[in-house]
CSV table of C-alpha atoms and ligand atoms in Angstrom, one decimal:
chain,number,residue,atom,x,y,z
A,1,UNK,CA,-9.5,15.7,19.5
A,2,UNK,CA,-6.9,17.3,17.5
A,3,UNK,CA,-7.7,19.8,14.9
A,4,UNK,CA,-6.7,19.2,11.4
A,5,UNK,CA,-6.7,21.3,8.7
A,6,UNK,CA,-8.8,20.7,5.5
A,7,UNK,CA,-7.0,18.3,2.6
A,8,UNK,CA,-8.1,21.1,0.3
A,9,UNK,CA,-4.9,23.3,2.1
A,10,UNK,CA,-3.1,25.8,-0.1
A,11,UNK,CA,0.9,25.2,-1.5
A,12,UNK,CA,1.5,28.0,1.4
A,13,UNK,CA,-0.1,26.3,4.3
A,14,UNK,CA,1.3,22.8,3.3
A,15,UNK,CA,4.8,24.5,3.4
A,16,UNK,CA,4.0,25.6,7.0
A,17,UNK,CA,2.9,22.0,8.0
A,18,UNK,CA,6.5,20.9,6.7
A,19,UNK,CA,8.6,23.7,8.2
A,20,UNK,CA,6.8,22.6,11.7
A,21,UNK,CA,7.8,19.4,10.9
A,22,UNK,CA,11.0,19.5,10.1
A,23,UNK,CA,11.6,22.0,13.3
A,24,UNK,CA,10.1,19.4,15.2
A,25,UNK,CA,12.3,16.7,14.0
A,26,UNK,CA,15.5,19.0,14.9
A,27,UNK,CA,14.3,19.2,18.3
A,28,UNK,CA,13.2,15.7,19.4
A,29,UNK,CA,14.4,13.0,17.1
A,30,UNK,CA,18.1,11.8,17.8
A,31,UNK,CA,18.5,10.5,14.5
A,32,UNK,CA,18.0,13.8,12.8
A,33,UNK,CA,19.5,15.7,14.7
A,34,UNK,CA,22.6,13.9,14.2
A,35,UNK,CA,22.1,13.4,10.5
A,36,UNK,CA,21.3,17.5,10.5
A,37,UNK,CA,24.7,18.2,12.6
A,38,UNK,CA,26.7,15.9,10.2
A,39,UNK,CA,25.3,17.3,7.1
A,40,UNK,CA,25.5,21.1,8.7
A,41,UNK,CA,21.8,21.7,7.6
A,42,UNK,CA,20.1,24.3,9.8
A,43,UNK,CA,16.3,23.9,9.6
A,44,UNK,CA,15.8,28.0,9.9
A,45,UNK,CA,17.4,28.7,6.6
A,46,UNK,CA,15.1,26.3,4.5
A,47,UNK,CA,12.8,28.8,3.0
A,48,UNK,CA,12.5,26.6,-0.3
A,49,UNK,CA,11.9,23.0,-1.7
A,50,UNK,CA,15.3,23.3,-3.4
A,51,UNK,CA,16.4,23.9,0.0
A,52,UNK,CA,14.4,21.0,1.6
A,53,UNK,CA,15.9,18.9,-0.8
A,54,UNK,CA,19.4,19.4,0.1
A,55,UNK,CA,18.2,16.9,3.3
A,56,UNK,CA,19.6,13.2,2.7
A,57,UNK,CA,17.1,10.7,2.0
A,58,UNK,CA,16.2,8.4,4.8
A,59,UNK,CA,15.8,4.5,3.8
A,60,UNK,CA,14.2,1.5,5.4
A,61,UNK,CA,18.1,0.5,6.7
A,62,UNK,CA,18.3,3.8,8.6
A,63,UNK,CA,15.0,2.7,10.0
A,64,UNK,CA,16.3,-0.9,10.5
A,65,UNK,CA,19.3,-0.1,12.0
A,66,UNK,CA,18.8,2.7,14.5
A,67,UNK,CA,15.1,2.0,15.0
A,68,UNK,CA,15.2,3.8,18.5
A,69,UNK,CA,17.2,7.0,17.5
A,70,UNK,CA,13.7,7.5,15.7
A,71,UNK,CA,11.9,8.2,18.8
A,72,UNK,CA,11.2,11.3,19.6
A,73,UNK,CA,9.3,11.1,22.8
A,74,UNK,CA,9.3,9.1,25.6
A,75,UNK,CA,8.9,5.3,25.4
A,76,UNK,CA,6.1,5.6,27.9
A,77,UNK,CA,3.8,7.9,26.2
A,78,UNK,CA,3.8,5.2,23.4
A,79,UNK,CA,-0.2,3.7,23.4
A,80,UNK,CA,0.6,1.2,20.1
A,81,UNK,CA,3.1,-0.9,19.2
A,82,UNK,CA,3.3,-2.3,15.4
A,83,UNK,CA,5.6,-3.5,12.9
A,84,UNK,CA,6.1,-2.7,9.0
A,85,UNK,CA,4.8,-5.8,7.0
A,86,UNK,CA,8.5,-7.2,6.3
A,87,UNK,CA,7.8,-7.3,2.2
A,88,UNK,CA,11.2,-6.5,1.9
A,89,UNK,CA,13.6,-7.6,5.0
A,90,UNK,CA,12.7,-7.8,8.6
A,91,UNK,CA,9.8,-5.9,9.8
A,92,UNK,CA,10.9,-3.1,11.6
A,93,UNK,CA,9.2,-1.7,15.2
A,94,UNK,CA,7.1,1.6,15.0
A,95,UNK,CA,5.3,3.5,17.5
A,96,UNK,CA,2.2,5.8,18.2
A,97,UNK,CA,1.8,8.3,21.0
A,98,UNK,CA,-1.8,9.3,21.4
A,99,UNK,CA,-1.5,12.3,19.2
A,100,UNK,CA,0.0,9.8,16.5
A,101,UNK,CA,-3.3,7.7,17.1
A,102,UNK,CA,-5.9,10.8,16.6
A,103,UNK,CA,-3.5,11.5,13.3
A,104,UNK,CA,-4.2,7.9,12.1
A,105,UNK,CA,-7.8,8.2,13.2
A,106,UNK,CA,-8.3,11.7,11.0
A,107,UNK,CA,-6.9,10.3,7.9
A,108,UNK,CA,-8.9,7.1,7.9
A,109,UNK,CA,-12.0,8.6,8.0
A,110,UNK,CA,-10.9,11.1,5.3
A,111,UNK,CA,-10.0,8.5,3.1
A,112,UNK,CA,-13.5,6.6,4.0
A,113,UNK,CA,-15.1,10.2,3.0
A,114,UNK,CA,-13.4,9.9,0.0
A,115,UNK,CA,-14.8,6.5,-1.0
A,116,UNK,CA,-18.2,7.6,-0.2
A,117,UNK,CA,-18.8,5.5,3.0
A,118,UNK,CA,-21.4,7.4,5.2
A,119,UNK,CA,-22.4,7.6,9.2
A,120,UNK,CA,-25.5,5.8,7.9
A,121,UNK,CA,-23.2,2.5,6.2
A,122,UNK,CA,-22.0,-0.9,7.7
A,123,UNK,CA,-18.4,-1.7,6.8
A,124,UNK,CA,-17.2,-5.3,7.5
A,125,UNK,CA,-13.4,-4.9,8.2
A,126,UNK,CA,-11.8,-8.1,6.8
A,127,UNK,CA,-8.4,-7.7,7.4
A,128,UNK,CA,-7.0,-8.4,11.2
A,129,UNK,CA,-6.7,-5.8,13.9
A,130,UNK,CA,-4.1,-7.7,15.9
A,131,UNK,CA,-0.9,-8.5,14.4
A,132,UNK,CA,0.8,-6.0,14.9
A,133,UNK,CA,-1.0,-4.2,12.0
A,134,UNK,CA,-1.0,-0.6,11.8
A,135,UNK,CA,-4.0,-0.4,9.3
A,136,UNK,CA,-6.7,-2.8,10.5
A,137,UNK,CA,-7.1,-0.2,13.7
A,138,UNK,CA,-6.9,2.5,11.5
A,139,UNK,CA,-9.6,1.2,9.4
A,140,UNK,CA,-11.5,0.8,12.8
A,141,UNK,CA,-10.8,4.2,14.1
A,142,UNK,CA,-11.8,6.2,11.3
A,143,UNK,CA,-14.8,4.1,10.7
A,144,UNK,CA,-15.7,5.0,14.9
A,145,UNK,CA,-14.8,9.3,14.1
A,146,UNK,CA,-17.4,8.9,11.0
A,147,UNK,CA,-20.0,7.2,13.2
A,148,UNK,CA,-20.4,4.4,10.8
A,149,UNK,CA,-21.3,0.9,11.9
A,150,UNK,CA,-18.7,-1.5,12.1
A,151,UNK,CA,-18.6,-5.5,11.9
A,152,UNK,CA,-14.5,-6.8,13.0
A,153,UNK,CA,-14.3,-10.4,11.3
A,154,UNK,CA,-11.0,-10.2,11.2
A,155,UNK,CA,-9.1,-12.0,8.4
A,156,UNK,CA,-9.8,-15.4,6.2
A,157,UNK,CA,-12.9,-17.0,7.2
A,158,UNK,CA,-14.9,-17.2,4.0
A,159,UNK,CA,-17.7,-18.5,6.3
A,160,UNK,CA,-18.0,-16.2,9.1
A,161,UNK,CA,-17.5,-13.5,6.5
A,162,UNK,CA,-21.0,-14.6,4.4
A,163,UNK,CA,-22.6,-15.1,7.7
A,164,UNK,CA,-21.9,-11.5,8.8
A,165,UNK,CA,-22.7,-10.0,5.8
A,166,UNK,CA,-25.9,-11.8,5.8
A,167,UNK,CA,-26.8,-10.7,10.1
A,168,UNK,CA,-25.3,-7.5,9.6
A,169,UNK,CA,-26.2,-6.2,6.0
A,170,UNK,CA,-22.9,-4.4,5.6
A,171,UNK,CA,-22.7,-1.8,2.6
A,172,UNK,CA,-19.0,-2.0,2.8
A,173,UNK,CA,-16.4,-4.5,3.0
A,174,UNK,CA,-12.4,-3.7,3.6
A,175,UNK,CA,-10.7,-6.6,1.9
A,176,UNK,CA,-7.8,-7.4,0.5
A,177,UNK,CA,-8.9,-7.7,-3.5
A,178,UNK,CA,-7.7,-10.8,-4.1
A,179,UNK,CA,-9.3,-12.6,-0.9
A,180,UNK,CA,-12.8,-11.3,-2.6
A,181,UNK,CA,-11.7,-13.7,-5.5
A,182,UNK,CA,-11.7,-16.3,-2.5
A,183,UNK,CA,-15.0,-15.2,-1.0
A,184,UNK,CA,-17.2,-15.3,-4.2
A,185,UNK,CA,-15.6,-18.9,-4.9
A,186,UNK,CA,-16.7,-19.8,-1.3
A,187,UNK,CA,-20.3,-18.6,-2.3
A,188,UNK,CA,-20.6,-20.1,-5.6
A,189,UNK,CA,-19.5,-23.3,-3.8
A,190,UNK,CA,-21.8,-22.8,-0.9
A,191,UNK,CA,-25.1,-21.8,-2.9
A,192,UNK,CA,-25.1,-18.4,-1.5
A,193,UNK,CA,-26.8,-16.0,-3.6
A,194,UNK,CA,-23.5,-13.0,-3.3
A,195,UNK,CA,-25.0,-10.7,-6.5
A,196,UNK,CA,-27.8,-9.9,-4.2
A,197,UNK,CA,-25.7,-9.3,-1.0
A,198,UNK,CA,-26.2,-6.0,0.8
A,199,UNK,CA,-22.3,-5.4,-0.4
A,200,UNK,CA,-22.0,-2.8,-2.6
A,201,UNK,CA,-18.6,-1.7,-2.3
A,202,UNK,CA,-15.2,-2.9,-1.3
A,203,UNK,CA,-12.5,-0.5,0.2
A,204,UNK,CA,-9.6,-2.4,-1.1
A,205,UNK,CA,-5.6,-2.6,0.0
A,206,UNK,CA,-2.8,-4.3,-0.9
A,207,UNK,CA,-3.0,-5.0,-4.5
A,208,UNK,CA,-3.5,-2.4,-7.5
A,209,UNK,CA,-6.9,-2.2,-9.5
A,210,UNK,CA,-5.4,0.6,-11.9
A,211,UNK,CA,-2.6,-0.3,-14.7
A,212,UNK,CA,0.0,2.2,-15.7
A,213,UNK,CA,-2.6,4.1,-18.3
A,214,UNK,CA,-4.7,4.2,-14.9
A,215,UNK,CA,-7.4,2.0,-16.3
A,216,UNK,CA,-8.8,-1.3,-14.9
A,217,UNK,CA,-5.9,-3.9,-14.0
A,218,UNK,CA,-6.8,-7.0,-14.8
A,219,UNK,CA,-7.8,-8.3,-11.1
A,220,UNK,CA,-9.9,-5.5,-10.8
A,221,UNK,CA,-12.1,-6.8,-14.2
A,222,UNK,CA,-12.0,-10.5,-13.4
A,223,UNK,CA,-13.2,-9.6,-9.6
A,224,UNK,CA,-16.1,-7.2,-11.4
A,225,UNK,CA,-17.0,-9.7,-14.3
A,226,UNK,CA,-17.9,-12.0,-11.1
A,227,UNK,CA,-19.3,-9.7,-8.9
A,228,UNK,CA,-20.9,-6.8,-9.5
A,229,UNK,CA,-19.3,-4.4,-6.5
A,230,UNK,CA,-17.2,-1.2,-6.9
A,231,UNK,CA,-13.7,-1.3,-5.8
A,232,UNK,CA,-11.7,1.6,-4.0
A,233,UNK,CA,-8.1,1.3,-4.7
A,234,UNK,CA,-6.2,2.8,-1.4
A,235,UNK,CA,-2.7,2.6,-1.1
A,236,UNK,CA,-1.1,3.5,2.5
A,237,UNK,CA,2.2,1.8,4.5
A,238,UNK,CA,2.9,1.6,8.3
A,239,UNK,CA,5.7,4.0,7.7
A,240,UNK,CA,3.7,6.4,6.6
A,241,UNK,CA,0.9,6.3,8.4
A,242,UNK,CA,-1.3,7.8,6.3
A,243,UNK,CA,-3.6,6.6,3.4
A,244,UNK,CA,-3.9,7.8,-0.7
A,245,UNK,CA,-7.8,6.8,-1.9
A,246,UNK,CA,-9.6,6.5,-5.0
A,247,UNK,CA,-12.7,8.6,-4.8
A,248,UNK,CA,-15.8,7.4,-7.3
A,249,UNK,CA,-14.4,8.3,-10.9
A,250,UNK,CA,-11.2,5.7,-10.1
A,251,UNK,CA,-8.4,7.8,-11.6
A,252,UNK,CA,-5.9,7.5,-9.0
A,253,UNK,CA,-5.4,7.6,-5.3
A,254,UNK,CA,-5.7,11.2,-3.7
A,255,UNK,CA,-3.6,12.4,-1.6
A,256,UNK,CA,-3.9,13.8,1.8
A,257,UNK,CA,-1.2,16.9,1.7
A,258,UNK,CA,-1.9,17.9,5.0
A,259,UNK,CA,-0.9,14.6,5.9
A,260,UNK,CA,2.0,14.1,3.9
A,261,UNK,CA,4.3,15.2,1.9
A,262,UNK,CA,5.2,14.0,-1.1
A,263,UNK,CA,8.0,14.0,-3.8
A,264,UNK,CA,8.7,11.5,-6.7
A,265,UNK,CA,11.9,11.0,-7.9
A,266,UNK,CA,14.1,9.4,-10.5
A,267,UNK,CA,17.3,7.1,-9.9
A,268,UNK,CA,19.1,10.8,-9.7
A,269,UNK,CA,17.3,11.8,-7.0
A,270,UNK,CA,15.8,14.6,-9.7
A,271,UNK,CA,11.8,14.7,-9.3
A,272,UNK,CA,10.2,13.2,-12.2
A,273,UNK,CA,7.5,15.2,-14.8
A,274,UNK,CA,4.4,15.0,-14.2
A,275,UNK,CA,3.3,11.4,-15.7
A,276,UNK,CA,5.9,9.7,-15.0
A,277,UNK,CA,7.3,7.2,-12.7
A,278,UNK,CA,9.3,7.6,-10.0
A,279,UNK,CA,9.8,6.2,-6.6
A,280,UNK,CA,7.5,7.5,-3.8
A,281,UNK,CA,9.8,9.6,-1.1
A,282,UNK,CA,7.8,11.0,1.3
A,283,UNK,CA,7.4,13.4,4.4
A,284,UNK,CA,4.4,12.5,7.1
A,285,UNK,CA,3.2,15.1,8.9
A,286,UNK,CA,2.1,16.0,12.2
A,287,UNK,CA,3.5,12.8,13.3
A,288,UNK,CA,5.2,13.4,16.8
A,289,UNK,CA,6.6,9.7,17.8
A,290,UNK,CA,8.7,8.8,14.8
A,291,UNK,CA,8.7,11.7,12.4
A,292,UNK,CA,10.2,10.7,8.9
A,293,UNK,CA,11.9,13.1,6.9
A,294,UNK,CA,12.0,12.6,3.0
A,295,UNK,CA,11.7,8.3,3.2
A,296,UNK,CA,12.0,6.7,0.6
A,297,UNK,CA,9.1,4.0,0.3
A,298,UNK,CA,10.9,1.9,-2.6
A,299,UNK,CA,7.4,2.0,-4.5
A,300,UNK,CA,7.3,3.0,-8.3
A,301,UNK,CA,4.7,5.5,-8.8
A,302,UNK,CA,3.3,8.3,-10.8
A,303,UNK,CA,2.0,11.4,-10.3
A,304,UNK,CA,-1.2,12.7,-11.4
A,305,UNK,CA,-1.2,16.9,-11.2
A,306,UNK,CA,-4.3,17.5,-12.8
A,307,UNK,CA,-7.6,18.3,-10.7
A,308,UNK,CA,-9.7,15.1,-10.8
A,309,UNK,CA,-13.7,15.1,-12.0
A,310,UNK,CA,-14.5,14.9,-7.9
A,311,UNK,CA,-13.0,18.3,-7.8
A,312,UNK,CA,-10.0,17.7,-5.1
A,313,UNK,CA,-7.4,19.7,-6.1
A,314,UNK,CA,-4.6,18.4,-4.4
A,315,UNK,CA,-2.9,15.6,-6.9
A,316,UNK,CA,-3.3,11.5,-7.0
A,317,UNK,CA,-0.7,9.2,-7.3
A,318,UNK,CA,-1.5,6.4,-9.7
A,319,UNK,CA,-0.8,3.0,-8.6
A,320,UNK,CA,2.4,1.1,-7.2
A,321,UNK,CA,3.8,0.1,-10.5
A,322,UNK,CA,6.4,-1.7,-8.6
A,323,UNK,CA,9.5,-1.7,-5.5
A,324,UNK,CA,12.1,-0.7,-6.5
A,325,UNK,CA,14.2,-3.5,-5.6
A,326,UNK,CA,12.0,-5.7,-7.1
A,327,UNK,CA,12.8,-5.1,-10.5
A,328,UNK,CA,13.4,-8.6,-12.5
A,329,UNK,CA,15.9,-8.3,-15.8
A,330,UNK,CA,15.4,-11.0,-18.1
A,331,UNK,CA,17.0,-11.1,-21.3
A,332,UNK,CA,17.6,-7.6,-21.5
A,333,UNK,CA,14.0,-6.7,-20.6
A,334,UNK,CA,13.3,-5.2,-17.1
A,335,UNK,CA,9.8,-5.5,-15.5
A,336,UNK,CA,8.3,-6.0,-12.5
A,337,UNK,CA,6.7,-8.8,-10.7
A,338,UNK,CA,3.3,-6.3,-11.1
A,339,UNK,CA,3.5,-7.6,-14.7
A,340,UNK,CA,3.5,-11.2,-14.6
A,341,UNK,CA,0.9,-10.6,-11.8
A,342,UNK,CA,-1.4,-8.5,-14.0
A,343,UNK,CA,-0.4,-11.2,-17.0
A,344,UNK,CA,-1.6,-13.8,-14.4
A,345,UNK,CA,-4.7,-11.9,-13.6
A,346,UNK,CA,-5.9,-12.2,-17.5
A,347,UNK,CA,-5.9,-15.6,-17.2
A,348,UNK,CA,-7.8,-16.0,-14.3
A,349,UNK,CA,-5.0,-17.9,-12.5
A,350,UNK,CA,-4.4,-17.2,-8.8
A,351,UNK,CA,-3.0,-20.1,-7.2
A,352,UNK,CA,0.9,-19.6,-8.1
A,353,UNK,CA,3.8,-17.7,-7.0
A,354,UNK,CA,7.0,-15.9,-8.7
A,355,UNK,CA,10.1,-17.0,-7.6
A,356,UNK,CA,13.5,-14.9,-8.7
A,357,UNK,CA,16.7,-16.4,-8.1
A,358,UNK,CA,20.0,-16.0,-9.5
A,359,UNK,CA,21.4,-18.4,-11.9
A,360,UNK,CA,25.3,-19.0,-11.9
A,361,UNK,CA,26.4,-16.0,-14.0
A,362,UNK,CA,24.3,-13.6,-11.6
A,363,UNK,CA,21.6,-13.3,-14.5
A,364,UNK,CA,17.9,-13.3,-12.9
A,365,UNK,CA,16.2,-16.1,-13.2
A,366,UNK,CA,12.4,-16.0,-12.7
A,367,UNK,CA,10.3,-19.0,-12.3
A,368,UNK,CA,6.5,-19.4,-12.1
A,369,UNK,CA,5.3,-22.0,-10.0
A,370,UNK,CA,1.6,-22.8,-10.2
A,371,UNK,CA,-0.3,-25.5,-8.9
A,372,UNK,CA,-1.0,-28.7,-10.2
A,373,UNK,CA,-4.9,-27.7,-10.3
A,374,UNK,CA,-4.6,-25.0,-13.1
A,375,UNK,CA,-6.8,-25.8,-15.8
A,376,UNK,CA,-4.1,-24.4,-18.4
A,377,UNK,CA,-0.9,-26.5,-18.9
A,378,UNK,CA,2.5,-25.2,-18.6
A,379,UNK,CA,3.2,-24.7,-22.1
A,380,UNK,CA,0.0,-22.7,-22.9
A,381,UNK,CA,0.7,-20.6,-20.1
A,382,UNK,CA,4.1,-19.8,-21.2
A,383,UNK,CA,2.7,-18.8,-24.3
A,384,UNK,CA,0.0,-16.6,-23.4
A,385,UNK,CA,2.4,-15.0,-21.2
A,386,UNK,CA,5.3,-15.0,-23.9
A,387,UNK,CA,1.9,-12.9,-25.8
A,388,UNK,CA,1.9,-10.4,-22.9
A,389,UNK,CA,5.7,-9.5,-21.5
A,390,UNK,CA,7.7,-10.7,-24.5
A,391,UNK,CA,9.7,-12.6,-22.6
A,392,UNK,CA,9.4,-17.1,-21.7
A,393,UNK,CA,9.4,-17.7,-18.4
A,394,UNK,CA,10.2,-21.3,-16.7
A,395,UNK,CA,6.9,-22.9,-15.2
A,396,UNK,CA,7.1,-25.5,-12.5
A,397,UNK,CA,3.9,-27.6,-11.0
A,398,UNK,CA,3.4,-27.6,-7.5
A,399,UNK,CA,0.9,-29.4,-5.6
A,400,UNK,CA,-1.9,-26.7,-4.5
A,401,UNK,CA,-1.2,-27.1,-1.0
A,402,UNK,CA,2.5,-26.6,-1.4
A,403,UNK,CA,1.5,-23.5,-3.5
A,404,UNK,CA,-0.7,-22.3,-0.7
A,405,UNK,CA,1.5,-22.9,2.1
A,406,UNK,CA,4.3,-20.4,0.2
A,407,UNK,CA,1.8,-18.1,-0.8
A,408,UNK,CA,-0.2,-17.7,3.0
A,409,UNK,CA,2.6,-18.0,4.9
A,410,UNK,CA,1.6,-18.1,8.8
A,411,UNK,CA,3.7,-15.1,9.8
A,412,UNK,CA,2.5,-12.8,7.3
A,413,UNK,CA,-0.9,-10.4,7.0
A,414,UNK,CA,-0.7,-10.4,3.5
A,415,UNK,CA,-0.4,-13.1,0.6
A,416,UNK,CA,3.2,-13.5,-0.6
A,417,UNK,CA,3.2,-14.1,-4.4
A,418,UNK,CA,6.6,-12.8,-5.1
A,419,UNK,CA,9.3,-14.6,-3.2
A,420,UNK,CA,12.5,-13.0,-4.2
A,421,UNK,CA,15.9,-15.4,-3.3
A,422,UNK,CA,18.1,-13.4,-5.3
A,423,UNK,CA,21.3,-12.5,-3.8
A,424,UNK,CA,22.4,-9.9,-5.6
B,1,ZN,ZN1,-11.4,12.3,-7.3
């Protein structure tokens, strides 16, 4: 197994990970070196970030379009094969050699550390390890390098996920947050008694438990009011392969710098001061099939500098505030689909979706479509929300299983709750 060095590395040794990187890049991945020949950079002279920053920005197109110039070994050394989610556009194709594997396996099991799991816990992985997802194997592999005991439901399943939990007395669940909202209504239907499970925490991905003053979001209180479990926010993406975790005092997800490198910038390209948002750009590295150099996630985040209670020294990003693109202007007030999500969340109501369009001047127009099932009516959810994000959205009712079948769509690991038809 590879050798890593501790996340606790100093600015100097971190700047050594990136130089290697970069060097790396210059020597084995055809779409940098051509983007380095065209822009006349020579990796030698960059001896500062000012420097490092004078390197172009790589965007999920570049990786769309010339997927293969990304490779930088050969095809046949390549063990996995997985694709990006597709949130925004077409999934694109990524690879791991088996260096790029015992990477993926390190970080995991760091990021487990960081949540407290143990060699003596059970974790229940409740997401799927097929698919073509990059995360439910990593969640696997770490969970093999700490030596903890492992149950693979796989996803959905409220029934199969009780029963294990009730054969194999896991400590630990990974779950997408909002599917635990799913599993405790499953329990309260079923008589099962889930406050005395052997669950005591939940590794969660996918959706954010911390608002922008990095307290409790809304989902995260209305899943603890229910269930008394502590929740891990992690935040990680196939692109970069690596993971950010919330360790026990839940102020943000730390990050892994010998993993990654990362920079948040503002619509200039200028990084941002420390507290506020910016979009995510980063730098895996030690990755050695498709190296990324300064990509730009399209996540809205901020930065955290200060040393956190645990006593990690390395910085946390808070959570994704929102994608970039994403962004929704409605009557002169810009926020993201986050909002009406967390808005939603105070209310209790899960089953609906956001749909964005544009109307015929090009304006954004939002609508909220809930099913038919929701206690609340229309109007009293337009005002609550009207309370919340000062603006009045349009509500349509949808039969619950129409609302389901847009919000689980077959093809996709993930719920979709924002479905975004704007084209412009
Ligand atoms: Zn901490």
């Amino acid at each position: 197994m590879k050798d890593f060095l501790s996340p606790e590395l100093s600015k100097k040794e971190q700047w050594q990970l990136l130089k290697q990187h970069l060097e790396y890049a210059e020597r084995n991945s055809p779409f940098y070196k051509k983007l380095f020949k065209a822009q006349d950079i020579q990796i030698a002279a960059i001896e500062k970030e000012s420097d490092f920053c004078r390197i172009p920005i790589t965007t999920k197109e570049d990786l769309q379009q010339q997927n293969l110039d990304f490779l930088a070994v050969d095809y046949g050394e390549i063990i996995d094969h997985v694709t990006t989610s597709g949130t925004l556009g077409n999934p694109v194709n990524f690879m791991l050699n088996e260096a790029d594997l015992q990477r993926l396996t390190y970080n995991e099991y760091e990021s487990f550390k960081i949540a407290g799991v143990t060699k003596k816990d059970v974790v229940q992985i409740t997401t799927t390890l097929d698919r073509r997802f990059m995360a439910g194997m990593a969640y696997y592999l770490g969970l093999r390098k700490l030596g903890a005991g492992i149950v693979r439901t796989g996803s959905g399943l409220p029934g199969l996920q009780w029963d294990s939990i009730a054969r194999f007395k896991p400590q630990f669940l990974v779950a997408v947050p909002s599917f635990l909202l799913k599993l405790i209504d499953f329990a309260q239907q079923n008589a099962i008694d889930y406050r005395s499970s052997s669950v005591k925490g939940v590794i969660c991905i996918g959706e954010s438990l911390l608002n922008e003053k990095l307290e409790d979001s809304a989902l995260r209180k209305r899943i603890k009011d229910l269930w008394d479990v502590e929740l891990f926010s992690t935040y990680a993406s196939t692109e970069m392969a690596t993971a950010f975790t919330e360790c026990k005092f839940h102020k943000g997800n730390h990050i892994l710098p010998n993993l990654i490198y990362t920079e948040i910038l503002d619509e200039n390209g200028n990084p941002v001061e420390n507290g506020e948002a910016g979009e995510l750009v980063v730098t895996p590295l030690q990755v050695e099939s498709m190296p990324l150099i300064r990509y730009a996630t399209g996540d809205m985040v901020m930065r955290i500098e200060e040393n956190c209670i645990c006593g990690r020294t390395s910085g946390r990003i808070g959570s994704v505030l929102g994608r970039k693109k994403q962004m929704l202007k409605i009557k002169g007030t810009s926020l993201y689909p986050q909002h009406i999500q967390e808005a939603m969340n105070t209310l209790g109501i899960s089953d609906y979706i956001i749909e964005a369009k544009n109307d015929e001047f090009g304006n954004d127009l939002v609508i909220l479509k809930i099913s038919e099932e929701v206690k609340l009516s229309p109007l009293e959810i337009q005002l609550k929300l009207r309370d919340q994000l000062q603006i009045k959205l349009e509500i349509q009712q949808l039969s619950a299983s129409v609302v389901f079948q847009k919000k689980f769509p077959k093809e996709s690991r993930k719920p979709v709750v924002f479905h975004d038809l704007r084209s412009i």
